[in-house]
Short mmCIF file of C-alpha atoms and ligand atoms in Angstrom, two decimals:
data_model
loop_
_atom_site.label_atom_id
_atom_site.label_comp_id
_atom_site.label_asym_id
_atom_site.label_seq_id
_atom_site.Cartn_x
_atom_site.Cartn_y
_atom_site.Cartn_z
CA UNK A 1 -2.19 -0.02 -35.12
CA UNK A 2 -3.23 -3.45 -34.05
CA UNK A 3 -3.10 -6.44 -36.28
CA UNK A 4 -6.13 -7.67 -34.39
CA UNK A 5 -8.90 -5.19 -33.75
CA UNK A 6 -12.17 -5.66 -31.91
CA UNK A 7 -13.88 -7.30 -34.88
CA UNK A 8 -11.28 -10.06 -34.88
CA UNK A 9 -11.66 -10.92 -31.20
CA UNK A 10 -13.68 -14.07 -30.89
CA UNK A 11 -17.01 -13.69 -29.07
CA UNK A 12 -16.02 -16.43 -26.66
CA UNK A 13 -13.14 -14.25 -25.42
CA UNK A 14 -15.62 -11.85 -23.81
CA UNK A 15 -15.95 -13.26 -20.31
CA UNK A 16 -18.00 -10.57 -18.54
CA UNK A 17 -20.19 -7.59 -19.37
CA UNK A 18 -19.16 -4.38 -21.12
CA UNK A 19 -16.08 -5.65 -22.93
CA UNK A 20 -14.06 -7.57 -20.33
CA UNK A 21 -11.84 -10.11 -22.03
CA UNK A 22 -10.35 -13.44 -21.01
CA UNK A 23 -7.16 -12.94 -19.02
CA UNK A 24 -5.48 -15.65 -21.13
CA UNK A 25 -5.51 -13.25 -24.07
CA UNK A 26 -2.71 -11.36 -22.34
CA UNK A 27 -0.43 -14.28 -23.07
CA UNK A 28 -1.19 -14.39 -26.80
CA UNK A 29 1.10 -12.62 -29.16
CA UNK A 30 -0.57 -10.60 -31.87
CA UNK A 31 -3.10 -9.11 -29.49
CA UNK A 32 -2.01 -5.52 -29.79
CA UNK A 33 -2.96 -2.87 -27.32
CA UNK A 34 -2.66 -0.36 -30.11
CA UNK A 35 -4.35 2.82 -29.13
CA UNK A 36 -4.25 1.92 -25.43
CA UNK A 37 -3.40 5.55 -24.97
CA UNK A 38 -4.38 6.30 -21.42
CA UNK A 39 -2.78 9.70 -21.34
CA UNK A 40 0.59 9.97 -19.75
CA UNK A 41 1.77 7.09 -21.96
CA UNK A 42 3.72 8.04 -25.08
CA UNK A 43 1.77 8.54 -28.29
CA UNK A 44 2.72 6.17 -31.07
CA UNK A 45 4.24 7.86 -34.09
CA UNK A 46 3.56 5.89 -37.24
CA UNK A 47 6.50 4.33 -39.03
CA UNK A 48 6.05 6.64 -42.01
CA UNK A 49 6.41 9.85 -40.09
CA UNK A 50 9.35 8.62 -37.97
CA UNK A 51 12.62 9.97 -39.22
CA UNK A 52 15.76 7.85 -39.22
CA UNK A 53 17.93 10.85 -38.39
CA UNK A 54 19.95 10.38 -35.19
CA UNK A 55 18.33 12.12 -32.23
CA UNK A 56 20.28 14.76 -30.32
CA UNK A 57 21.43 12.35 -27.59
CA UNK A 58 23.16 10.16 -30.15
CA UNK A 59 25.31 12.99 -31.43
CA UNK A 60 27.52 13.53 -28.40
CA UNK A 61 28.83 11.37 -25.56
CA UNK A 62 26.44 10.87 -22.71
CA UNK A 63 26.71 12.01 -19.10
CA UNK A 64 29.35 10.76 -16.68
CA UNK A 65 28.88 8.14 -13.99
CA UNK A 66 27.13 9.05 -10.78
CA UNK A 67 27.59 8.06 -7.15
CA UNK A 68 23.94 7.47 -6.58
CA UNK A 69 21.45 7.17 -9.45
CA UNK A 70 18.34 9.26 -9.82
CA UNK A 71 15.21 8.85 -11.96
CA UNK A 72 15.15 10.43 -15.42
CA UNK A 73 14.41 14.14 -15.37
CA UNK A 74 11.40 13.29 -17.54
CA UNK A 75 9.90 11.42 -14.58
CA UNK A 76 9.97 14.30 -12.17
CA UNK A 77 6.22 14.20 -11.68
CA UNK A 78 6.46 10.74 -10.16
CA UNK A 79 6.89 11.90 -6.58
CA UNK A 80 5.45 11.38 -3.13
CA UNK A 81 2.64 13.69 -2.28
CA UNK A 82 3.20 15.32 1.10
CA UNK A 83 0.24 16.21 3.30
CA UNK A 84 1.62 17.84 6.42
CA UNK A 85 -0.56 18.68 9.37
CA UNK A 86 -0.70 22.45 9.55
CA UNK A 87 -0.97 22.43 13.32
CA UNK A 88 2.08 20.35 14.15
CA UNK A 89 5.33 20.47 12.18
CA UNK A 90 6.59 17.04 11.23
CA UNK A 91 3.24 15.39 11.85
CA UNK A 92 1.65 14.12 8.69
CA UNK A 93 2.32 11.80 5.82
CA UNK A 94 3.45 11.58 2.23
CA UNK A 95 1.77 9.27 -0.23
CA UNK A 96 3.15 6.74 -2.73
CA UNK A 97 2.09 7.69 -6.30
CA UNK A 98 0.54 4.28 -7.02
CA UNK A 99 -1.10 5.62 -10.19
CA UNK A 100 2.31 6.32 -11.76
CA UNK A 101 3.93 2.97 -10.94
CA UNK A 102 3.97 -0.64 -12.14
CA UNK A 103 5.02 -3.99 -10.71
CA UNK A 104 4.88 -4.77 -6.98
CA UNK A 105 7.96 -3.11 -5.45
CA UNK A 106 8.05 0.45 -4.13
CA UNK A 107 11.45 2.06 -4.70
CA UNK A 108 12.82 3.55 -1.48
CA UNK A 109 12.47 7.17 -2.57
CA UNK A 110 8.74 6.64 -3.15
CA UNK A 111 7.87 4.57 -0.04
CA UNK A 112 5.08 6.39 1.80
CA UNK A 113 5.97 8.20 5.03
CA UNK A 114 4.02 8.69 8.21
CA UNK A 115 5.70 10.53 11.06
CA UNK A 116 4.22 11.88 14.26
CA UNK A 117 7.09 14.25 14.98
CA UNK A 118 9.47 14.44 12.05
CA UNK A 119 12.44 12.33 10.91
CA UNK A 120 15.27 12.05 13.45
CA UNK A 121 18.78 12.01 11.98
CA UNK A 122 20.30 9.16 13.97
CA UNK A 123 24.01 8.36 14.14
CA UNK A 124 24.07 4.54 13.97
CA UNK A 125 27.23 4.43 16.08
CA UNK A 126 25.28 6.01 18.94
CA UNK A 127 22.05 4.10 18.55
CA UNK A 128 21.23 1.13 20.75
CA UNK A 129 18.32 -1.24 21.14
CA UNK A 130 17.41 -1.99 24.76
CA UNK A 131 15.53 -5.19 25.59
CA UNK A 132 14.25 -5.28 29.15
CA UNK A 133 11.22 -6.02 31.34
CA UNK A 134 10.15 -9.61 31.95
CA UNK A 135 13.31 -11.17 30.54
CA UNK A 136 16.04 -13.42 31.92
CA UNK A 137 18.80 -11.19 30.64
CA UNK A 138 18.01 -7.54 29.94
CA UNK A 139 20.46 -6.44 27.19
CA UNK A 140 21.62 -3.66 24.90
CA UNK A 141 22.35 -4.29 21.22
CA UNK A 142 24.31 -1.87 19.07
CA UNK A 143 23.68 -1.69 15.34
CA UNK A 144 27.05 -3.38 14.78
CA UNK A 145 25.95 -6.21 17.11
CA UNK A 146 22.76 -6.70 15.13
CA UNK A 147 24.58 -6.67 11.80
CA UNK A 148 26.45 -9.81 12.91
CA UNK A 149 23.30 -11.89 13.49
CA UNK A 150 21.81 -14.20 10.86
CA UNK A 151 19.30 -12.28 8.76
CA UNK A 152 16.27 -13.02 6.64
CA UNK A 153 14.49 -11.06 3.93
CA UNK A 154 10.80 -10.70 3.25
CA UNK A 155 8.93 -8.79 0.59
CA UNK A 156 5.81 -7.39 2.23
CA UNK A 157 3.50 -4.45 2.06
CA UNK A 158 3.23 -1.81 4.76
CA UNK A 159 -0.07 0.03 5.06
CA UNK A 160 -1.19 2.76 7.45
CA UNK A 161 -4.48 1.93 9.19
CA UNK A 162 -5.68 5.39 8.10
CA UNK A 163 -5.08 4.66 4.40
CA UNK A 164 -8.06 5.10 2.02
CA UNK A 165 -10.15 6.76 4.74
CA UNK A 166 -11.48 9.31 2.23
CA UNK A 167 -13.76 6.40 1.30
CA UNK A 168 -15.79 7.21 4.42
CA UNK A 169 -16.51 10.69 3.01
CA UNK A 170 -19.97 11.46 1.75
CA UNK A 171 -18.71 12.47 -1.67
CA UNK A 172 -16.13 10.76 -3.89
CA UNK A 173 -12.63 12.21 -3.72
CA UNK A 174 -11.07 13.99 -6.70
CA UNK A 175 -7.50 12.80 -6.05
CA UNK A 176 -5.35 10.42 -8.08
CA UNK A 177 -5.34 6.88 -6.74
CA UNK A 178 -1.96 7.30 -5.01
CA UNK A 179 -3.22 10.26 -3.04
CA UNK A 180 -6.25 8.28 -1.91
CA UNK A 181 -4.73 4.82 -1.30
CA UNK A 182 -0.99 5.53 -1.30
CA UNK A 183 -0.34 5.20 2.42
CA UNK A 184 0.64 1.70 1.33
CA UNK A 185 3.91 0.52 -0.20
CA UNK A 186 5.73 -2.77 -0.70
CA UNK A 187 9.44 -3.41 -0.17
CA UNK A 188 11.94 -6.15 0.56
CA UNK A 189 12.98 -5.82 4.22
CA UNK A 190 16.07 -7.55 5.55
CA UNK A 191 17.13 -7.91 9.13
CA UNK A 192 17.37 -10.11 12.19
CA UNK A 193 14.33 -12.23 13.07
CA UNK A 194 13.06 -10.84 16.37
CA UNK A 195 12.56 -14.40 17.62
CA UNK A 196 16.34 -15.00 17.44
CA UNK A 197 17.07 -12.06 19.74
CA UNK A 198 14.19 -12.96 22.08
CA UNK A 199 15.53 -16.49 22.45
CA UNK A 200 18.89 -15.09 23.36
CA UNK A 201 17.61 -12.80 26.12
CA UNK A 202 15.12 -15.40 27.41
CA UNK A 203 11.49 -14.31 27.78
CA UNK A 204 9.50 -14.92 30.98
CA UNK A 205 6.62 -17.32 30.28
CA UNK A 206 4.14 -14.77 31.66
CA UNK A 207 5.30 -12.00 29.29
CA UNK A 208 2.60 -11.87 26.62
CA UNK A 209 3.36 -8.41 25.16
CA UNK A 210 6.30 -6.38 23.94
CA UNK A 211 6.09 -2.62 24.16
CA UNK A 212 8.09 -1.11 21.30
CA UNK A 213 9.39 2.46 21.42
CA UNK A 214 10.99 4.66 18.77
CA UNK A 215 13.82 7.20 19.08
CA UNK A 216 11.91 10.06 17.45
CA UNK A 217 10.88 13.18 19.36
CA UNK A 218 7.43 11.62 19.71
CA UNK A 219 9.00 8.50 21.28
CA UNK A 220 6.16 6.61 19.67
CA UNK A 221 5.23 3.43 21.49
CA UNK A 222 2.84 0.58 20.81
CA UNK A 223 2.02 -2.89 22.19
CA UNK A 224 2.87 -5.99 20.21
CA UNK A 225 1.53 -9.43 21.12
CA UNK A 226 4.43 -11.76 21.94
CA UNK A 227 3.00 -14.35 19.58
CA UNK A 228 3.46 -12.03 16.58
CA UNK A 229 6.89 -10.97 17.80
CA UNK A 230 7.93 -14.63 17.83
CA UNK A 231 6.21 -15.51 14.58
CA UNK A 232 7.56 -13.39 11.73
CA UNK A 233 8.65 -10.00 13.14
CA UNK A 234 11.90 -8.60 11.74
CA UNK A 235 14.38 -6.14 13.27
CA UNK A 236 14.89 -4.54 9.86
CA UNK A 237 18.18 -2.92 8.87
CA UNK A 238 17.85 -2.98 5.05
CA UNK A 239 15.13 -1.88 2.64
CA UNK A 240 15.27 -3.06 -0.98
CA UNK A 241 18.91 -3.99 -0.60
CA UNK A 242 20.26 -0.78 0.94
CA UNK A 243 20.20 0.42 4.52
CA UNK A 244 16.85 1.86 5.63
CA UNK A 245 16.09 5.40 4.58
CA UNK A 246 15.97 7.91 7.49
CA UNK A 247 12.27 8.53 6.85
CA UNK A 248 11.54 4.80 7.01
CA UNK A 249 13.34 4.18 10.29
CA UNK A 250 17.14 4.30 9.88
CA UNK A 251 19.05 2.64 11.40
CA UNK A 252 16.55 0.10 12.82
CA UNK A 253 12.82 -0.51 12.62
CA UNK A 254 10.31 -3.21 13.36
CA UNK A 255 8.58 -4.95 10.49
CA UNK A 256 5.47 -6.95 11.35
CA UNK A 257 4.41 -8.45 8.01
CA UNK A 258 0.69 -7.91 7.30
CA UNK A 259 0.04 -5.85 10.44
CA UNK A 260 -0.99 -2.24 10.33
CA UNK A 261 1.63 0.45 9.78
CA UNK A 262 1.62 2.02 13.23
CA UNK A 263 2.88 -1.18 14.87
CA UNK A 264 5.98 -1.17 12.63
CA UNK A 265 7.91 1.12 14.97
CA UNK A 266 10.65 3.14 13.27
CA UNK A 267 13.96 4.23 14.82
CA UNK A 268 13.43 1.35 17.29
CA UNK A 269 15.25 1.92 20.60
CA UNK A 270 13.42 -0.18 23.17
CA UNK A 271 11.42 -3.38 23.59
CA UNK A 272 9.88 -3.99 27.02
CA UNK A 273 8.43 -7.42 27.81
CA UNK A 274 5.21 -7.11 29.86
CA UNK A 275 2.09 -9.06 30.75
CA UNK A 276 -0.31 -6.49 29.30
CA UNK A 277 -0.57 -3.81 26.62
CA UNK A 278 0.64 -0.29 27.48
CA UNK A 279 -2.59 1.38 26.21
CA UNK A 280 -0.69 3.96 24.16
CA UNK A 281 -2.34 6.84 22.31
CA UNK A 282 -2.13 4.96 19.02
CA UNK A 283 -3.99 1.91 20.31
CA UNK A 284 -6.68 3.71 22.32
CA UNK A 285 -7.52 7.12 20.85
CA UNK A 286 -6.30 6.17 17.36
CA UNK A 287 -6.28 3.14 15.08
CA UNK A 288 -9.40 1.85 16.84
CA UNK A 289 -12.77 1.49 15.11
CA UNK A 290 -15.68 3.43 16.59
CA UNK A 291 -18.74 1.35 15.68
CA UNK A 292 -22.36 2.45 15.21
CA UNK A 293 -23.12 0.93 18.65
CA UNK A 294 -20.82 3.50 20.25
CA UNK A 295 -18.33 0.82 21.21
CA UNK A 296 -14.91 0.66 19.62
CA UNK A 297 -12.90 -2.24 18.29
CA UNK A 298 -9.32 -2.19 19.56
CA UNK A 299 -6.22 -4.07 18.44
CA UNK A 300 -7.54 -4.65 14.90
CA UNK A 301 -3.99 -5.38 13.94
CA UNK A 302 -4.21 -7.40 10.74
CA UNK A 303 -4.69 -5.49 7.49
CA UNK A 304 -7.78 -6.83 5.70
CA UNK A 305 -7.62 -7.54 1.97
CA UNK A 306 -7.81 -4.58 -0.40
CA UNK A 307 -7.53 -4.12 -4.16
CA UNK A 308 -7.74 -1.22 -6.55
CA UNK A 309 -7.29 -0.57 -10.23
CA UNK A 310 -4.32 1.75 -10.76
CA UNK A 311 -4.78 2.11 -14.54
CA UNK A 312 -7.09 3.42 -15.75
CA UNK A 313 -7.85 5.38 -12.58
CA UNK A 314 -9.04 8.73 -11.31
CA UNK A 315 -7.49 11.70 -13.12
CA UNK A 316 -6.49 9.72 -16.22
CA UNK A 317 -7.91 10.12 -19.72
CA UNK A 318 -8.64 7.29 -22.11
CA UNK A 319 -7.58 7.58 -25.73
CA UNK A 320 -9.70 6.18 -28.54
CA UNK A 321 -12.14 3.36 -27.84
CA UNK A 322 -10.34 0.04 -28.20
CA UNK A 323 -8.30 -2.49 -26.37
CA UNK A 324 -6.88 -1.54 -22.96
CA UNK A 325 -4.96 -3.29 -20.25
CA UNK A 326 -6.52 -2.88 -16.82
CA UNK A 327 -3.77 -3.05 -14.20
CA UNK A 328 -4.02 -2.89 -10.42
CA UNK A 329 -2.79 -3.97 -7.00
CA UNK A 330 -4.19 -6.32 -4.38
CA UNK A 331 -2.91 -7.36 -0.96
CA UNK A 332 -3.94 -8.98 2.30
CA UNK A 333 -2.44 -9.07 5.78
CA UNK A 334 -3.79 -12.61 6.17
CA UNK A 335 -1.61 -14.18 3.51
CA UNK A 336 -1.66 -14.59 -0.25
CA UNK A 337 -4.07 -13.06 -2.69
CA UNK A 338 -5.92 -16.01 -4.19
CA UNK A 339 -8.21 -14.24 -6.63
CA UNK A 340 -8.90 -10.79 -8.08
CA UNK A 341 -12.06 -10.18 -10.09
CA UNK A 342 -12.70 -7.13 -12.25
CA UNK A 343 -16.01 -5.63 -13.35
CA UNK A 344 -16.59 -3.10 -16.14
CA UNK A 345 -20.33 -2.79 -15.56
CA UNK A 346 -20.42 -1.48 -12.00
CA UNK A 347 -20.41 -4.91 -10.38
CA UNK A 348 -23.16 -6.67 -12.37
CA UNK A 349 -20.68 -9.17 -13.81
CA UNK A 350 -17.09 -10.08 -12.95
CA UNK A 351 -14.11 -11.68 -14.67
CA UNK A 352 -10.99 -13.21 -13.10
CA UNK A 353 -7.86 -11.12 -13.59
CA UNK A 354 -4.41 -12.59 -14.26
CA UNK A 355 -2.05 -12.37 -11.26
CA UNK A 356 1.60 -11.52 -11.92
CA UNK A 357 4.07 -14.02 -10.46
CA UNK A 358 5.36 -14.35 -7.86
CA UNK A 359 2.26 -14.11 -5.69
CA UNK A 360 3.74 -13.67 -2.20
CA UNK A 361 2.13 -13.78 1.21
CA UNK A 362 1.36 -10.32 2.74
CA UNK A 363 2.72 -8.63 -0.35
CA UNK A 364 1.46 -6.44 -3.17
CA UNK A 365 0.16 -8.59 -6.02
CA UNK A 366 -0.20 -7.06 -9.47
CA UNK A 367 -3.28 -8.05 -11.48
CA UNK A 368 -4.17 -7.43 -15.14
CA UNK A 369 -7.07 -7.92 -17.49
CA UNK A 370 -7.67 -6.95 -21.12
CA UNK A 371 -10.68 -4.72 -21.75
CA UNK A 372 -12.35 -3.67 -24.95
CA UNK A 373 -13.59 -0.18 -24.12
CA UNK A 374 -16.49 0.71 -26.38
CA UNK A 375 -16.31 4.42 -25.73
CA UNK A 376 -19.36 4.32 -23.47
CA UNK A 377 -19.79 5.28 -19.81
CA UNK A 378 -18.47 2.40 -17.69
CA UNK A 379 -17.86 1.74 -14.00
CA UNK A 380 -14.67 -0.25 -13.30
CA UNK A 381 -14.19 -2.15 -10.04
CA UNK A 382 -11.90 -4.80 -8.63
CA UNK A 383 -12.40 -7.13 -5.68
CA UNK A 384 -9.90 -9.42 -4.03
CA UNK A 385 -10.32 -12.71 -2.19
CA UNK A 386 -7.42 -13.88 -0.02
CA UNK A 387 -6.32 -17.36 0.92
CA UNK A 388 -8.31 -17.23 4.17
CA UNK A 389 -11.46 -16.94 2.03
CA UNK A 390 -12.06 -13.31 3.03
CA UNK A 391 -13.49 -11.19 0.19
CA UNK A 392 -13.21 -7.40 -0.08
CA UNK A 393 -16.61 -5.83 0.72
CA UNK A 394 -18.69 -3.37 -1.31
CA UNK A 395 -18.68 0.13 0.18
CA UNK A 396 -22.30 -0.12 1.33
CA UNK A 397 -21.51 -3.37 3.12
CA UNK A 398 -18.50 -1.88 4.91
CA UNK A 399 -20.38 1.23 6.02
CA UNK A 400 -23.32 -0.83 7.24
CA UNK A 401 -20.96 -2.85 9.41
CA UNK A 402 -18.50 -0.18 10.54
CA UNK A 403 -20.59 2.98 10.38
CA UNK A 404 -19.02 6.24 9.27
CA UNK A 405 -17.10 7.36 12.32
CA UNK A 406 -14.49 4.68 12.41
CA UNK A 407 -12.04 6.55 10.21
CA UNK A 408 -9.56 3.65 10.19
CA UNK A 409 -9.30 0.41 8.22
CA UNK A 410 -11.31 1.34 5.14
CA UNK A 411 -10.90 -1.44 2.55
CA UNK A 412 -14.05 -1.37 0.43
CA UNK A 413 -14.21 -1.96 -3.33
CA UNK A 414 -13.11 1.13 -5.30
CA UNK A 415 -15.16 2.27 -8.32
CA UNK A 416 -13.84 4.36 -11.21
CA UNK A 417 -16.25 6.03 -13.59
CA UNK A 418 -15.02 6.10 -17.19
CA UNK A 419 -17.07 8.79 -18.95
CA UNK A 420 -17.87 8.52 -22.65
CA UNK A 421 -15.33 11.29 -23.34
CA UNK A 422 -12.65 9.15 -21.69
CA UNK A 423 -12.30 11.09 -18.43
CA UNK A 424 -11.81 8.81 -15.40
CA UNK A 425 -13.09 9.85 -11.95
CA UNK A 426 -13.80 8.29 -8.57
CA UNK A 427 -17.46 7.39 -8.05
CA UNK A 428 -19.75 5.84 -5.49
CA UNK A 429 -22.09 3.83 -7.64
CA UNK A 430 -24.56 3.61 -4.77
CA UNK A 431 -24.70 7.41 -4.54
CA UNK A 432 -28.43 7.72 -5.03
CA UNK A 433 -29.06 5.93 -1.75
CA UNK A 434 -29.18 7.19 1.81
CA UNK A 435 -25.69 8.68 1.68
CA UNK A 436 -26.81 12.23 1.06
CA UNK A 437 -28.58 12.37 4.41
CA UNK A 438 -25.34 11.67 6.23
CA UNK A 439 -23.06 14.48 7.35
CA UNK A 440 -19.68 14.87 5.69
CA UNK A 441 -16.81 13.62 7.81
CA UNK A 442 -14.14 16.07 8.81
CA UNK A 443 -10.68 15.40 7.54
CA UNK A 444 -8.68 14.07 10.45
CA UNK A 445 -5.25 12.80 11.27
CA UNK A 446 -4.28 9.32 12.21
N1 MTE B 1 8.90 5.88 15.95
C1 MTE B 1 7.87 5.97 15.10
N2 MTE B 1 7.46 4.86 14.45
C2 MTE B 1 6.42 4.92 13.58
C3 MTE B 1 5.71 6.14 13.38
C4 MTE B 1 6.18 7.31 14.06
O1 MTE B 1 5.66 8.42 13.90
N3 MTE B 1 7.25 7.18 14.92
N4 MTE B 1 4.63 6.14 12.54
C5 MTE B 1 3.93 4.86 12.39
C6 MTE B 1 2.88 4.86 11.41
S1 MTE B 1 1.39 5.52 11.87
C7 MTE B 1 3.03 4.22 10.20
S2 MTE B 1 1.73 4.09 9.14
C8 MTE B 1 4.33 3.66 9.78
C9 MTE B 1 4.79 4.30 8.49
O2 MTE B 1 6.02 3.79 8.08
P1 MTE B 1 6.81 4.51 6.89
O3 MTE B 1 6.91 5.97 7.22
O4 MTE B 1 8.11 3.82 6.78
O5 MTE B 1 5.97 4.29 5.65
O6 MTE B 1 5.33 3.86 10.74
C10 MTE B 1 4.91 3.73 12.08
N5 MTE B 1 6.06 3.79 12.94
MO1 MO B 2 -0.20 4.85 10.34
#
């Protein structure tokens, strides 16, 4: 048990309503998160009942070495959640289990997937990247060629523009947070800066777009503004230190830090320099925002700031009332996260969360805040402000602006209802309002 319980926490440490505590308390030793037993964490056996007998695994030599390590068999529930489209094989996505993870990096086996026509198994020796169109010197690059160029690494998030779209639904969703917001992951990508290759082939001054195409059976294509291509785009070959996984684009993909998932073309085989966008399916029929006026926003390429509390979150159960650590993720396609605030009273009052270092541009940022849960019904929320000054909107605000038929780019504040019995569920705290008069949205595919 704690050597400091609620009665010993100084009143001045409560910085917002319903038990939110000063983030600086996280740094103090002696503040024990004793019962913090959100279920799925191990229960604490008391010292008295613990036996000093050697456990089974200390009584014989352990397993042999392995060629490629795997997670512990006790972690087998920490998996991606596939949601295939029943009508088209290979079209669908699998979600990162954000609720079962910590830190900011997504291990490769848990990076979300979104494919329009399955995962091609590409022999790197036979794969080439063609650069052509409005260029001085149209050229082919093999993977071996690219591996000889100077490289750079960047840790950045990747998020599908269709992520979190269940937030447009009339009713809250029952899923765990990863299966609601887990079409987002964060990895270290390493490869050749696209600007280096563009300089080499020489781009016509009038070429303002690059049309990127993948080598999957869908031959997915999309238009990329030349300015972004020259700014920080990467021809990525490595993901978290190893070569890309097939499902994430092996042997070559585009990474456009902070820009929506669909533009990060996997299995990249062609870049065509043009003076206009190609008007592909995924920038006309999809990934646009149909507004209440009947008009649609197109080329909303930058991912707006989003944050969510991953623990406690939907589907989890609190233990005894007491001290808890609220933990969550925030990110923005515009740059760094500058502030995350947390509320435990449904948004009436807010406290600044601590941000884990390093806080990187266009990257997942982990935030934390201590909370004294009193065992009463509480609504938890987080909201992020990024370095451009943009602040994550309330759901009502977002729906007022975007309407309910946009489907893409949902980034509103997420609310978790902690019931007095400790059960945590997703809630819309504005539920009593006009919502009920609106029709439910059909599930759809991005
Ligand atoms: N060639 C190709 N590139 C693609 C796709 C695809 O189906 N084919 N899907 C896009 C979409 S919609 C997203 S969200 C991201 C997902 O990347 P990931 O599967 O590595 O997470 O890849 C993009 N690049
Ligand atoms: Mo996507």
